[in-house]
mmCIF file with all atom_site columns, C-alpha atoms in Angstrom:
data_model
loop_
_atom_site.group_PDB
_atom_site.id
_atom_site.type_symbol
_atom_site.label_atom_id
_atom_site.label_alt_id
_atom_site.label_comp_id
_atom_site.label_asym_id
_atom_site.label_entity_id
_atom_site.label_seq_id
_atom_site.pdbx_PDB_ins_code
_atom_site.Cartn_x
_atom_site.Cartn_y
_atom_site.Cartn_z
_atom_site.occupancy
_atom_site.B_iso_or_equiv
_atom_site.pdbx_formal_charge
_atom_site.auth_seq_id
_atom_site.auth_comp_id
_atom_site.auth_asym_id
_atom_site.auth_atom_id
_atom_site.pdbx_PDB_model_num
ATOM 1   C CA . UNK U 1 1   ? 0.000  0.000  0.000   1.00 60.00 ? 908  UNK U CA 1
ATOM 2   C CA . UNK U 1 2   ? 1.301  3.432  -0.897  1.00 68.00 ? 909  UNK U CA 1
ATOM 3   C CA . UNK U 1 3   ? 1.859  5.680  2.082   1.00 76.00 ? 910  UNK U CA 1
ATOM 4   C CA . UNK U 1 4   ? -0.199 8.792  2.565   1.00 81.00 ? 911  UNK U CA 1
ATOM 5   C CA . UNK U 1 5   ? 2.126  11.237 4.252   1.00 80.00 ? 912  UNK U CA 1
ATOM 6   C CA . UNK U 1 6   ? 0.879  13.066 7.324   1.00 81.00 ? 913  UNK U CA 1
ATOM 7   C CA . UNK U 1 7   ? 0.754  16.776 7.948   1.00 83.00 ? 914  UNK U CA 1
ATOM 8   C CA . UNK U 1 8   ? 3.947  17.886 9.689   1.00 90.00 ? 915  UNK U CA 1
ATOM 9   C CA . UNK U 1 9   ? 2.016  20.373 11.845  1.00 90.00 ? 916  UNK U CA 1
ATOM 10  C CA . UNK U 1 10  ? -0.318 17.632 13.071  1.00 88.00 ? 917  UNK U CA 1
ATOM 11  C CA . UNK U 1 11  ? 2.657  15.313 13.672  1.00 89.00 ? 918  UNK U CA 1
ATOM 12  C CA . UNK U 1 12  ? 4.464  17.961 15.732  1.00 90.00 ? 919  UNK U CA 1
ATOM 13  C CA . UNK U 1 13  ? 1.306  18.507 17.800  1.00 87.00 ? 920  UNK U CA 1
ATOM 14  C CA . UNK U 1 14  ? 1.167  14.788 18.633  1.00 86.00 ? 921  UNK U CA 1
ATOM 15  C CA . UNK U 1 15  ? 4.901  14.838 19.368  1.00 88.00 ? 922  UNK U CA 1
ATOM 16  C CA . UNK U 1 16  ? 4.558  17.734 21.810  1.00 86.00 ? 923  UNK U CA 1
ATOM 17  C CA . UNK U 1 17  ? 1.999  15.764 23.827  1.00 84.00 ? 924  UNK U CA 1
ATOM 18  C CA . UNK U 1 18  ? 4.172  12.668 24.228  1.00 85.00 ? 925  UNK U CA 1
ATOM 19  C CA . UNK U 1 19  ? 6.206  12.209 27.377  1.00 87.00 ? 926  UNK U CA 1
ATOM 20  C CA . UNK U 1 20  ? 9.704  11.374 26.140  1.00 89.00 ? 927  UNK U CA 1
ATOM 21  C CA . UNK U 1 21  ? 13.194 11.713 27.611  1.00 89.00 ? 928  UNK U CA 1
ATOM 22  C CA . UNK U 1 22  ? 14.995 14.882 26.483  1.00 88.00 ? 929  UNK U CA 1
ATOM 23  C CA . UNK U 1 23  ? 17.559 12.831 24.513  1.00 89.00 ? 930  UNK U CA 1
ATOM 24  C CA . UNK U 1 24  ? 14.800 11.099 22.565  1.00 91.00 ? 931  UNK U CA 1
ATOM 25  C CA . UNK U 1 25  ? 13.073 14.405 21.820  1.00 92.00 ? 932  UNK U CA 1
ATOM 26  C CA . UNK U 1 26  ? 16.353 15.887 20.573  1.00 93.00 ? 933  UNK U CA 1
ATOM 27  C CA . UNK U 1 27  ? 17.008 12.780 18.451  1.00 94.00 ? 934  UNK U CA 1
ATOM 28  C CA . UNK U 1 28  ? 13.478 12.892 16.984  1.00 94.00 ? 935  UNK U CA 1
ATOM 29  C CA . UNK U 1 29  ? 13.798 16.561 16.054  1.00 95.00 ? 936  UNK U CA 1
ATOM 30  C CA . UNK U 1 30  ? 17.243 15.983 14.550  1.00 96.00 ? 937  UNK U CA 1
ATOM 31  C CA . UNK U 1 31  ? 15.996 13.016 12.539  1.00 97.00 ? 938  UNK U CA 1
ATOM 32  C CA . UNK U 1 32  ? 13.037 15.075 11.364  1.00 96.00 ? 939  UNK U CA 1
ATOM 33  C CA . UNK U 1 33  ? 15.278 17.823 9.993   1.00 96.00 ? 940  UNK U CA 1
ATOM 34  C CA . UNK U 1 34  ? 17.663 15.311 8.431   1.00 97.00 ? 941  UNK U CA 1
ATOM 35  C CA . UNK U 1 35  ? 14.744 13.558 6.716   1.00 97.00 ? 942  UNK U CA 1
ATOM 36  C CA . UNK U 1 36  ? 13.447 16.876 5.324   1.00 97.00 ? 943  UNK U CA 1
ATOM 37  C CA . UNK U 1 37  ? 16.921 17.661 4.007   1.00 97.00 ? 944  UNK U CA 1
ATOM 38  C CA . UNK U 1 38  ? 17.322 14.185 2.495   1.00 97.00 ? 945  UNK U CA 1
ATOM 39  C CA . UNK U 1 39  ? 13.934 14.485 0.757   1.00 96.00 ? 946  UNK U CA 1
ATOM 40  C CA . UNK U 1 40  ? 15.211 17.642 -0.929  1.00 96.00 ? 947  UNK U CA 1
ATOM 41  C CA . UNK U 1 41  ? 18.501 15.948 -1.840  1.00 94.00 ? 948  UNK U CA 1
ATOM 42  C CA . UNK U 1 42  ? 16.610 13.020 -3.379  1.00 94.00 ? 949  UNK U CA 1
ATOM 43  C CA . UNK U 1 43  ? 14.408 15.317 -5.473  1.00 94.00 ? 950  UNK U CA 1
ATOM 44  C CA . UNK U 1 44  ? 11.292 14.732 -3.353  1.00 93.00 ? 951  UNK U CA 1
ATOM 45  C CA . UNK U 1 45  ? 10.614 18.386 -2.538  1.00 94.00 ? 952  UNK U CA 1
ATOM 46  C CA . UNK U 1 46  ? 6.859  17.890 -2.588  1.00 93.00 ? 953  UNK U CA 1
ATOM 47  C CA . UNK U 1 47  ? 7.187  15.211 0.105   1.00 92.00 ? 954  UNK U CA 1
ATOM 48  C CA . UNK U 1 48  ? 9.739  16.945 2.342   1.00 94.00 ? 955  UNK U CA 1
ATOM 49  C CA . UNK U 1 49  ? 7.214  17.817 5.062   1.00 94.00 ? 956  UNK U CA 1
ATOM 50  C CA . UNK U 1 50  ? 5.908  14.228 5.068   1.00 92.00 ? 957  UNK U CA 1
ATOM 51  C CA . UNK U 1 51  ? 9.457  12.899 5.324   1.00 95.00 ? 958  UNK U CA 1
ATOM 52  C CA . UNK U 1 52  ? 10.108 15.301 8.209   1.00 96.00 ? 959  UNK U CA 1
ATOM 53  C CA . UNK U 1 53  ? 6.952  14.036 9.941   1.00 94.00 ? 960  UNK U CA 1
ATOM 54  C CA . UNK U 1 54  ? 8.110  10.455 9.341   1.00 94.00 ? 961  UNK U CA 1
ATOM 55  C CA . UNK U 1 55  ? 11.457 11.137 11.017  1.00 95.00 ? 962  UNK U CA 1
ATOM 56  C CA . UNK U 1 56  ? 9.785  12.770 13.988  1.00 94.00 ? 963  UNK U CA 1
ATOM 57  C CA . UNK U 1 57  ? 7.226  10.014 14.500  1.00 93.00 ? 964  UNK U CA 1
ATOM 58  C CA . UNK U 1 58  ? 9.655  7.154  13.717  1.00 93.00 ? 965  UNK U CA 1
ATOM 59  C CA . UNK U 1 59  ? 11.960 8.290  16.515  1.00 93.00 ? 966  UNK U CA 1
ATOM 60  C CA . UNK U 1 60  ? 9.035  8.772  18.910  1.00 90.00 ? 967  UNK U CA 1
ATOM 61  C CA . UNK U 1 61  ? 7.647  5.316  18.052  1.00 88.00 ? 968  UNK U CA 1
ATOM 62  C CA . UNK U 1 62  ? 11.016 3.774  18.869  1.00 85.00 ? 969  UNK U CA 1
ATOM 63  C CA . UNK U 1 63  ? 10.484 4.908  22.472  1.00 82.00 ? 970  UNK U CA 1
ATOM 64  C CA . UNK U 1 64  ? 6.718  4.706  23.003  1.00 85.00 ? 971  UNK U CA 1
ATOM 65  C CA . UNK U 1 65  ? 3.788  3.053  21.302  1.00 83.00 ? 972  UNK U CA 1
ATOM 66  C CA . UNK U 1 66  ? 1.603  5.683  19.665  1.00 80.00 ? 973  UNK U CA 1
ATOM 67  C CA . UNK U 1 67  ? -2.043 4.819  19.064  1.00 79.00 ? 974  UNK U CA 1
ATOM 68  C CA . UNK U 1 68  ? -2.831 4.244  15.396  1.00 81.00 ? 975  UNK U CA 1
ATOM 69  C CA . UNK U 1 69  ? -5.934 6.440  15.692  1.00 82.00 ? 976  UNK U CA 1
ATOM 70  C CA . UNK U 1 70  ? -3.850 9.426  16.796  1.00 80.00 ? 977  UNK U CA 1
ATOM 71  C CA . UNK U 1 71  ? -1.431 8.830  13.927  1.00 82.00 ? 978  UNK U CA 1
ATOM 72  C CA . UNK U 1 72  ? -4.263 8.479  11.418  1.00 81.00 ? 979  UNK U CA 1
ATOM 73  C CA . UNK U 1 73  ? -5.570 11.863 12.591  1.00 78.00 ? 980  UNK U CA 1
ATOM 74  C CA . UNK U 1 74  ? -2.378 13.385 11.148  1.00 78.00 ? 981  UNK U CA 1
ATOM 75  C CA . UNK U 1 75  ? -3.502 12.237 7.696   1.00 78.00 ? 982  UNK U CA 1
ATOM 76  C CA . UNK U 1 76  ? -1.399 9.065  7.685   1.00 82.00 ? 983  UNK U CA 1
ATOM 77  C CA . UNK U 1 77  ? -2.730 5.792  6.313   1.00 85.00 ? 984  UNK U CA 1
ATOM 78  C CA . UNK U 1 78  ? -1.816 2.138  6.954   1.00 87.00 ? 985  UNK U CA 1
ATOM 79  C CA . UNK U 1 79  ? 1.026  2.358  4.432   1.00 86.00 ? 986  UNK U CA 1
ATOM 80  C CA . UNK U 1 80  ? 2.638  5.180  6.388   1.00 86.00 ? 987  UNK U CA 1
ATOM 81  C CA . UNK U 1 81  ? 2.043  3.435  9.715   1.00 86.00 ? 988  UNK U CA 1
ATOM 82  C CA . UNK U 1 82  ? 3.873  0.368  8.392   1.00 88.00 ? 989  UNK U CA 1
ATOM 83  C CA . UNK U 1 83  ? 6.865  2.592  7.542   1.00 88.00 ? 990  UNK U CA 1
ATOM 84  C CA . UNK U 1 84  ? 7.057  3.675  11.187  1.00 88.00 ? 991  UNK U CA 1
ATOM 85  C CA . UNK U 1 85  ? 7.563  0.030  12.170  1.00 89.00 ? 992  UNK U CA 1
ATOM 86  C CA . UNK U 1 86  ? 10.357 -0.745 9.715   1.00 90.00 ? 993  UNK U CA 1
ATOM 87  C CA . UNK U 1 87  ? 13.515 -2.257 11.168  1.00 89.00 ? 994  UNK U CA 1
ATOM 88  C CA . UNK U 1 88  ? 15.212 -3.200 7.901   1.00 90.00 ? 995  UNK U CA 1
ATOM 89  C CA . UNK U 1 89  ? 15.574 -1.671 4.479   1.00 88.00 ? 996  UNK U CA 1
ATOM 90  C CA . UNK U 1 90  ? 12.589 -2.510 2.283   1.00 84.00 ? 997  UNK U CA 1
ATOM 91  C CA . UNK U 1 91  ? 13.155 -3.939 -1.198  1.00 84.00 ? 998  UNK U CA 1
ATOM 92  C CA . UNK U 1 92  ? 13.067 -1.203 -3.808  1.00 83.00 ? 999  UNK U CA 1
ATOM 93  C CA . UNK U 1 93  ? 11.810 -1.272 -7.375  1.00 85.00 ? 1000 UNK U CA 1
ATOM 94  C CA . UNK U 1 94  ? 13.586 0.668  -10.113 1.00 85.00 ? 1001 UNK U CA 1
ATOM 95  C CA . UNK U 1 95  ? 12.630 3.424  -9.948  1.00 86.00 ? 1002 UNK U CA 1
ATOM 96  C CA . UNK U 1 96  ? 11.526 3.204  -6.316  1.00 85.00 ? 1003 UNK U CA 1
ATOM 97  C CA . UNK U 1 97  ? 8.120  4.386  -5.206  1.00 85.00 ? 1004 UNK U CA 1
ATOM 98  C CA . UNK U 1 98  ? 8.059  7.342  -2.823  1.00 84.00 ? 1005 UNK U CA 1
ATOM 99  C CA . UNK U 1 99  ? 7.130  4.961  0.016   1.00 86.00 ? 1006 UNK U CA 1
ATOM 100 C CA . UNK U 1 100 ? 9.997  2.563  -0.739  1.00 89.00 ? 1007 UNK U CA 1
ATOM 101 C CA . UNK U 1 101 ? 12.468 5.404  -0.963  1.00 92.00 ? 1008 UNK U CA 1
ATOM 102 C CA . UNK U 1 102 ? 11.206 6.974  2.262   1.00 92.00 ? 1009 UNK U CA 1
ATOM 103 C CA . UNK U 1 103 ? 11.494 3.612  4.031   1.00 93.00 ? 1010 UNK U CA 1
ATOM 104 C CA . UNK U 1 104 ? 15.067 3.087  2.856   1.00 94.00 ? 1011 UNK U CA 1
ATOM 105 C CA . UNK U 1 105 ? 16.143 6.605  3.809   1.00 95.00 ? 1012 UNK U CA 1
ATOM 106 C CA . UNK U 1 106 ? 14.366 6.438  7.178   1.00 95.00 ? 1013 UNK U CA 1
ATOM 107 C CA . UNK U 1 107 ? 15.875 3.099  8.196   1.00 95.00 ? 1014 UNK U CA 1
ATOM 108 C CA . UNK U 1 108 ? 19.337 4.282  7.070   1.00 96.00 ? 1015 UNK U CA 1
ATOM 109 C CA . UNK U 1 109 ? 19.187 7.779  8.561   1.00 96.00 ? 1016 UNK U CA 1
ATOM 110 C CA . UNK U 1 110 ? 17.752 6.856  11.970  1.00 96.00 ? 1017 UNK U CA 1
ATOM 111 C CA . UNK U 1 111 ? 20.747 4.863  13.256  1.00 96.00 ? 1018 UNK U CA 1
ATOM 112 C CA . UNK U 1 112 ? 23.174 7.342  11.685  1.00 97.00 ? 1019 UNK U CA 1
ATOM 113 C CA . UNK U 1 113 ? 21.467 10.314 13.366  1.00 96.00 ? 1020 UNK U CA 1
ATOM 114 C CA . UNK U 1 114 ? 21.412 8.347  16.632  1.00 95.00 ? 1021 UNK U CA 1
ATOM 115 C CA . UNK U 1 115 ? 25.177 7.900  16.316  1.00 95.00 ? 1022 UNK U CA 1
ATOM 116 C CA . UNK U 1 116 ? 25.622 11.624 15.577  1.00 95.00 ? 1023 UNK U CA 1
ATOM 117 C CA . UNK U 1 117 ? 23.340 12.645 18.451  1.00 93.00 ? 1024 UNK U CA 1
ATOM 118 C CA . UNK U 1 118 ? 25.098 10.431 20.968  1.00 93.00 ? 1025 UNK U CA 1
ATOM 119 C CA . UNK U 1 119 ? 28.534 11.561 19.783  1.00 94.00 ? 1026 UNK U CA 1
ATOM 120 C CA . UNK U 1 120 ? 27.509 15.176 20.368  1.00 92.00 ? 1027 UNK U CA 1
ATOM 121 C CA . UNK U 1 121 ? 26.182 14.275 23.815  1.00 91.00 ? 1028 UNK U CA 1
ATOM 122 C CA . UNK U 1 122 ? 29.250 12.270 24.885  1.00 92.00 ? 1029 UNK U CA 1
ATOM 123 C CA . UNK U 1 123 ? 31.690 14.846 23.546  1.00 92.00 ? 1030 UNK U CA 1
ATOM 124 C CA . UNK U 1 124 ? 29.524 17.734 24.812  1.00 92.00 ? 1031 UNK U CA 1
ATOM 125 C CA . UNK U 1 125 ? 29.864 19.214 21.334  1.00 91.00 ? 1032 UNK U CA 1
ATOM 126 C CA . UNK U 1 126 ? 27.548 21.574 19.487  1.00 92.00 ? 1033 UNK U CA 1
ATOM 127 C CA . UNK U 1 127 ? 26.667 20.619 15.896  1.00 93.00 ? 1034 UNK U CA 1
ATOM 128 C CA . UNK U 1 128 ? 28.731 23.521 14.560  1.00 92.00 ? 1035 UNK U CA 1
ATOM 129 C CA . UNK U 1 129 ? 31.868 21.956 16.097  1.00 93.00 ? 1036 UNK U CA 1
ATOM 130 C CA . UNK U 1 130 ? 31.171 18.379 15.037  1.00 93.00 ? 1037 UNK U CA 1
ATOM 131 C CA . UNK U 1 131 ? 33.419 16.833 12.420  1.00 93.00 ? 1038 UNK U CA 1
ATOM 132 C CA . UNK U 1 132 ? 32.654 13.950 10.075  1.00 94.00 ? 1039 UNK U CA 1
ATOM 133 C CA . UNK U 1 133 ? 35.879 12.277 11.259  1.00 94.00 ? 1040 UNK U CA 1
ATOM 134 C CA . UNK U 1 134 ? 34.508 12.147 14.830  1.00 94.00 ? 1041 UNK U CA 1
ATOM 135 C CA . UNK U 1 135 ? 31.415 10.310 13.606  1.00 95.00 ? 1042 UNK U CA 1
ATOM 136 C CA . UNK U 1 136 ? 33.491 7.988  11.428  1.00 94.00 ? 1043 UNK U CA 1
ATOM 137 C CA . UNK U 1 137 ? 35.633 7.160  14.462  1.00 95.00 ? 1044 UNK U CA 1
ATOM 138 C CA . UNK U 1 138 ? 32.499 6.334  16.492  1.00 95.00 ? 1045 UNK U CA 1
ATOM 139 C CA . UNK U 1 139 ? 31.085 4.411  13.528  1.00 96.00 ? 1046 UNK U CA 1
ATOM 140 C CA . UNK U 1 140 ? 34.158 2.150  13.520  1.00 95.00 ? 1047 UNK U CA 1
ATOM 141 C CA . UNK U 1 141 ? 34.110 1.712  17.324  1.00 96.00 ? 1048 UNK U CA 1
ATOM 142 C CA . UNK U 1 142 ? 31.676 -1.161 17.847  1.00 93.00 ? 1049 UNK U CA 1
ATOM 143 C CA . UNK U 1 143 ? 31.756 -0.634 21.622  1.00 96.00 ? 1050 UNK U CA 1
ATOM 144 C CA . UNK U 1 144 ? 30.202 2.822  21.178  1.00 96.00 ? 1051 UNK U CA 1
ATOM 145 C CA . UNK U 1 145 ? 26.444 2.385  20.940  1.00 94.00 ? 1052 UNK U CA 1
ATOM 146 C CA . UNK U 1 146 ? 26.603 -1.324 20.128  1.00 95.00 ? 1053 UNK U CA 1
ATOM 147 C CA . UNK U 1 147 ? 22.835 -1.282 19.525  1.00 93.00 ? 1054 UNK U CA 1
ATOM 148 C CA . UNK U 1 148 ? 23.354 0.829  16.373  1.00 94.00 ? 1055 UNK U CA 1
ATOM 149 C CA . UNK U 1 149 ? 23.431 -1.478 13.372  1.00 95.00 ? 1056 UNK U CA 1
ATOM 150 C CA . UNK U 1 150 ? 26.364 -0.220 11.322  1.00 96.00 ? 1057 UNK U CA 1
ATOM 151 C CA . UNK U 1 151 ? 25.717 -2.772 8.589   1.00 95.00 ? 1058 UNK U CA 1
ATOM 152 C CA . UNK U 1 152 ? 22.212 -1.396 8.177   1.00 94.00 ? 1059 UNK U CA 1
ATOM 153 C CA . UNK U 1 153 ? 23.703 2.061  7.567   1.00 96.00 ? 1060 UNK U CA 1
ATOM 154 C CA . UNK U 1 154 ? 26.206 0.622  5.064   1.00 95.00 ? 1061 UNK U CA 1
ATOM 155 C CA . UNK U 1 155 ? 23.534 -1.369 3.234   1.00 94.00 ? 1062 UNK U CA 1
ATOM 156 C CA . UNK U 1 156 ? 21.146 1.581  3.127   1.00 93.00 ? 1063 UNK U CA 1
ATOM 157 C CA . UNK U 1 157 ? 23.811 3.944  1.833   1.00 94.00 ? 1064 UNK U CA 1
ATOM 158 C CA . UNK U 1 158 ? 24.706 1.429  -0.876  1.00 92.00 ? 1065 UNK U CA 1
ATOM 159 C CA . UNK U 1 159 ? 21.079 0.855  -1.896  1.00 89.00 ? 1066 UNK U CA 1
ATOM 160 C CA . UNK U 1 160 ? 20.508 4.617  -2.058  1.00 90.00 ? 1067 UNK U CA 1
ATOM 161 C CA . UNK U 1 161 ? 23.748 5.103  -4.031  1.00 91.00 ? 1068 UNK U CA 1
ATOM 162 C CA . UNK U 1 162 ? 25.268 7.275  -1.306  1.00 93.00 ? 1069 UNK U CA 1
ATOM 163 C CA . UNK U 1 163 ? 28.784 7.172  0.093   1.00 94.00 ? 1070 UNK U CA 1
ATOM 164 C CA . UNK U 1 164 ? 28.773 6.946  3.919   1.00 93.00 ? 1071 UNK U CA 1
ATOM 165 C CA . UNK U 1 165 ? 31.105 9.920  4.486   1.00 93.00 ? 1072 UNK U CA 1
ATOM 166 C CA . UNK U 1 166 ? 28.970 12.117 2.243   1.00 94.00 ? 1073 UNK U CA 1
ATOM 167 C CA . UNK U 1 167 ? 25.780 10.836 3.892   1.00 95.00 ? 1074 UNK U CA 1
ATOM 168 C CA . UNK U 1 168 ? 27.233 11.634 7.320   1.00 96.00 ? 1075 UNK U CA 1
ATOM 169 C CA . UNK U 1 169 ? 28.324 15.084 6.205   1.00 96.00 ? 1076 UNK U CA 1
ATOM 170 C CA . UNK U 1 170 ? 24.863 15.903 4.850   1.00 96.00 ? 1077 UNK U CA 1
ATOM 171 C CA . UNK U 1 171 ? 23.189 14.659 8.042   1.00 96.00 ? 1078 UNK U CA 1
ATOM 172 C CA . UNK U 1 172 ? 25.489 16.816 10.188  1.00 96.00 ? 1079 UNK U CA 1
ATOM 173 C CA . UNK U 1 173 ? 24.807 19.799 7.922   1.00 96.00 ? 1080 UNK U CA 1
ATOM 174 C CA . UNK U 1 174 ? 21.040 19.361 8.299   1.00 96.00 ? 1081 UNK U CA 1
ATOM 175 C CA . UNK U 1 175 ? 21.390 19.242 12.087  1.00 96.00 ? 1082 UNK U CA 1
ATOM 176 C CA . UNK U 1 176 ? 23.677 22.303 12.073  1.00 95.00 ? 1083 UNK U CA 1
ATOM 177 C CA . UNK U 1 177 ? 21.337 24.311 9.854   1.00 94.00 ? 1084 UNK U CA 1
ATOM 178 C CA . UNK U 1 178 ? 18.421 23.600 12.170  1.00 93.00 ? 1085 UNK U CA 1
ATOM 179 C CA . UNK U 1 179 ? 20.222 23.750 15.516  1.00 92.00 ? 1086 UNK U CA 1
ATOM 180 C CA . UNK U 1 180 ? 18.360 26.839 16.750  1.00 91.00 ? 1087 UNK U CA 1
ATOM 181 C CA . UNK U 1 181 ? 14.964 25.448 15.647  1.00 90.00 ? 1088 UNK U CA 1
ATOM 182 C CA . UNK U 1 182 ? 15.724 22.172 17.459  1.00 91.00 ? 1089 UNK U CA 1
ATOM 183 C CA . UNK U 1 183 ? 16.797 24.025 20.615  1.00 88.00 ? 1090 UNK U CA 1
ATOM 184 C CA . UNK U 1 184 ? 13.652 26.193 20.469  1.00 88.00 ? 1091 UNK U CA 1
ATOM 185 C CA . UNK U 1 185 ? 11.376 23.165 20.010  1.00 86.00 ? 1092 UNK U CA 1
ATOM 186 C CA . UNK U 1 186 ? 12.973 21.460 23.012  1.00 83.00 ? 1093 UNK U CA 1
ATOM 187 C CA . UNK U 1 187 ? 12.153 24.494 25.162  1.00 82.00 ? 1094 UNK U CA 1
ATOM 188 C CA . UNK U 1 188 ? 8.456  24.417 24.230  1.00 73.00 ? 1095 UNK U CA 1
#
C-alpha cells in the first residue's frame, strides 16, 4: 500500500503531547530535519514535510507506542504506519516508489542520526563543532552504541547510491542548519 504522508504540523502537535526523555526528543527533532533535508537531496521536494513528519514520529515510536488512531488523525494511512515500524531496508523497485524510498532513507538515517546525536552528547559538542571524522571514528568503534546497526547504515547507503562519508556530512549539515529550531522546540 502506498503511504499517505501526514501533515507535519499535526505530527508535531502529537509529538509535543508525548512524554519522552529529552535525549529522545532531541534525536526525533534531529531526525526530522535530516529527513526533510534528504527528501530535498533526493528530489522529493513535494514530500519533504511528510518525510520530516516520518522522522519525527519514527523516533518517537522507537520509544513509546503511539495509538494508530492518533497517527491516522495526522492524515497518515496504513502504508505510512507500516513505515514507522520498519527495522530493515525494504526492497526497492527501479525506480523506487516514494514509500519505498522513504522507508530506505528512514531506516538508514535513523541509526546514523542516533550515532551523531550520541557523539555530540558524549563529547559535549555543538553541531557547529562536530566533524565527520569524529562520527566515522564512532562508527568504527563497535563498543560505542553497540545497539546501532552499522551494517544497516552501510547497506542503506549502498542501496541509495550514497557514500557513507557524504551521507554523514549531509546529516550533520542538516542538524547544524536547524540547531536553533531544534533548541527552540525542546524548550516548548
